Amino acid sequence: MRLPFTLLIDPVPADSLQQDFDLTFHEMDSSAPALRVGELSTQRGDGIFETLAVVNGYPQEVEPHITRLRNSARICELPMPNVQQWRAAIAYAVSRVPQRGEIALRFVLSRGVEHGPAPTAWLHAVAAADFSIVRANGVRVITLDRGYPRGVAERAPWLLMGAKTLSYAVNMAAIREARRRGADDTIFLTTDGFVMEGPTSSVVLRLGGEYVTPAPSGAILHGTTQQSMFDYLRAQGVAVQYRDVTVEELRQADAAWLVSSVRLAVSVVALDGDPFPADQAFTDALNAYLLARTS
Ligand code: PLP
């Protein structure tokens, strides 16, 4: 029962009939060298990943995360992940980490080593940062141009929009730009003024009593937390919708949230320097629901 916890994984083909994967897992000392210098994930950011939360021993939304990993693999033309092996690897890790508190569990599939073993895969679990303050106080957000028009994913699939690739340098730069402007986080817009997503989160708005999120077209990720939020709302008979959302609609929304697996839901409390209406009671109730999930 320790953290950080690291597992190297020998990826098994998706169509393998193998049932027991324990011999494909190799526990590592997290501080020991584990990857080769020729790793294309580190040299080119050429790989895909997922981060899921483990709360009090319960891994959250395992199936949606594995489904998204497979979608990323398809977009990036990586070998299709073996669903059973990834389920087993997550279960193996969860059984070996503390059963109390919040843990961020990241799993990675890389194109592998240049002229060497390919693909490579690993899983790494760390204690989650303490997000209690930001969950309670919300985030100040700026909008930033992502530099692409709506429909870019269909026109230019080689940009790998919609895949959760390891190349997050742009996403991290957008968060630094937010900090430079006295804010905490970013909402990306298309060049033609449509809301996309945050650099590490999905965007959900409340507009006239209805909860709306940009349709997960090819250009943005289909957030697992946003899907849980919509389940929560549907169960209460509240209307939810996937559709295109303009920046004007964002500015006029009754409330808005950034939602993601480990930080969970945070209210937008300022947008481009102006105060923004927040519904903290809703945010608190939603986070209580999310933290109580047992799968
Ligand atoms: N969009 C991007 C670009 C992300 O990086 C993330 C999460 O890391 C999300 C959306 C939200 O996805 P999830 O709720 O599955 O964490």
Tab-separated table of N, CA and C and ligand atoms in Angstrom, residues 51 65 68 164 168 171 197-202 221-226 259-261, ligand 1:
chain	number	residue	atom	x	y	z
A	51	THR	N	-5.976	9.693	-17.486
A	51	THR	CA	-5.806	9.838	-16.038
A	51	THR	C	-7.162	9.627	-15.394
A	65	HIS	N	-12.798	5.534	-19.620
A	65	HIS	CA	-11.396	5.891	-19.860
A	65	HIS	C	-10.747	4.920	-20.848
A	68	ARG	N	-11.973	5.666	-24.269
A	68	ARG	CA	-11.332	6.852	-24.866
A	68	ARG	C	-9.888	6.541	-25.260
A	164	LYS	N	-6.254	11.957	-27.015
A	164	LYS	CA	-5.587	12.438	-25.799
A	164	LYS	C	-4.123	12.016	-25.902
A	168	TYR	N	1.122	17.562	-24.543
A	168	TYR	CA	0.320	18.543	-23.799
A	168	TYR	C	1.059	19.862	-23.610
A	171	ASN	N	-1.243	22.733	-24.163
A	171	ASN	CA	-2.229	22.854	-23.083
A	171	ASN	C	-1.602	23.517	-21.860
A	197	GLU	N	-12.970	23.361	-25.168
A	197	GLU	CA	-12.758	22.695	-23.879
A	197	GLU	C	-11.660	23.454	-23.155
A	198	GLY	N	-11.385	23.066	-21.913
A	198	GLY	CA	-10.224	23.607	-21.225
A	198	GLY	C	-8.995	22.795	-21.611
A	199	PRO	N	-7.805	23.248	-21.216
A	199	PRO	CA	-6.595	22.481	-21.535
A	199	PRO	C	-6.554	21.117	-20.843
A	200	THR	N	-7.256	20.992	-19.711
A	200	THR	CA	-7.300	19.692	-19.011
A	200	THR	C	-8.709	19.407	-18.498
A	201	SER	N	-9.720	19.963	-19.155
A	201	SER	CA	-11.086	19.800	-18.627
A	201	SER	C	-12.119	19.993	-19.729
A	202	SER	N	-13.333	19.541	-19.457
A	202	SER	CA	-14.475	19.821	-20.329
A	202	SER	C	-15.210	21.047	-19.788
A	221	LEU	N	-12.106	16.324	-26.603
A	221	LEU	CA	-12.271	15.023	-25.953
A	221	LEU	C	-13.694	14.876	-25.422
A	222	HIS	N	-14.154	13.632	-25.387
A	222	HIS	CA	-15.428	13.366	-24.720
A	222	HIS	C	-15.112	13.106	-23.255
A	223	GLY	N	-15.353	14.084	-22.407
A	223	GLY	CA	-14.932	14.005	-21.011
A	223	GLY	C	-15.707	12.954	-20.232
A	224	THR	N	-14.995	12.151	-19.453
A	224	THR	CA	-15.683	11.139	-18.653
A	224	THR	C	-16.432	11.804	-17.488
A	225	THR	N	-15.898	12.895	-16.958
A	225	THR	CA	-16.562	13.581	-15.835
A	225	THR	C	-17.821	14.296	-16.327
A	226	GLN	N	-17.712	14.891	-17.505
A	226	GLN	CA	-18.894	15.531	-18.105
A	226	GLN	C	-19.984	14.476	-18.326
A	259	VAL	N	-14.868	20.661	-15.774
A	259	VAL	CA	-14.965	19.369	-15.087
A	259	VAL	C	-13.911	18.419	-15.629
A	260	SER	N	-13.291	17.678	-14.715
A	260	SER	CA	-12.243	16.726	-15.111
A	260	SER	C	-12.093	15.672	-14.019
A	261	SER	N	-11.401	14.590	-14.362
A	261	SER	CA	-11.421	13.375	-13.538
A	261	SER	C	-10.884	13.557	-12.123
B	1	PLP	N1	-10.371	17.857	-22.279
B	1	PLP	C1	-9.028	17.765	-22.135
B	1	PLP	C2	-8.143	18.402	-23.146
B	1	PLP	C3	-8.482	17.061	-21.049
B	1	PLP	O1	-7.159	16.963	-20.913
B	1	PLP	C4	-9.361	16.480	-20.104
B	1	PLP	C5	-8.853	15.731	-18.956
B	1	PLP	O2	-7.694	15.526	-18.768
B	1	PLP	C6	-10.733	16.623	-20.276
B	1	PLP	C7	-11.204	17.310	-21.385
B	1	PLP	C8	-11.698	16.059	-19.273
B	1	PLP	O3	-11.734	14.673	-19.356
B	1	PLP	P1	-12.062	13.765	-18.084
B	1	PLP	O4	-13.308	14.288	-17.479
B	1	PLP	O5	-12.254	12.414	-18.662
B	1	PLP	O6	-10.894	13.855	-17.156
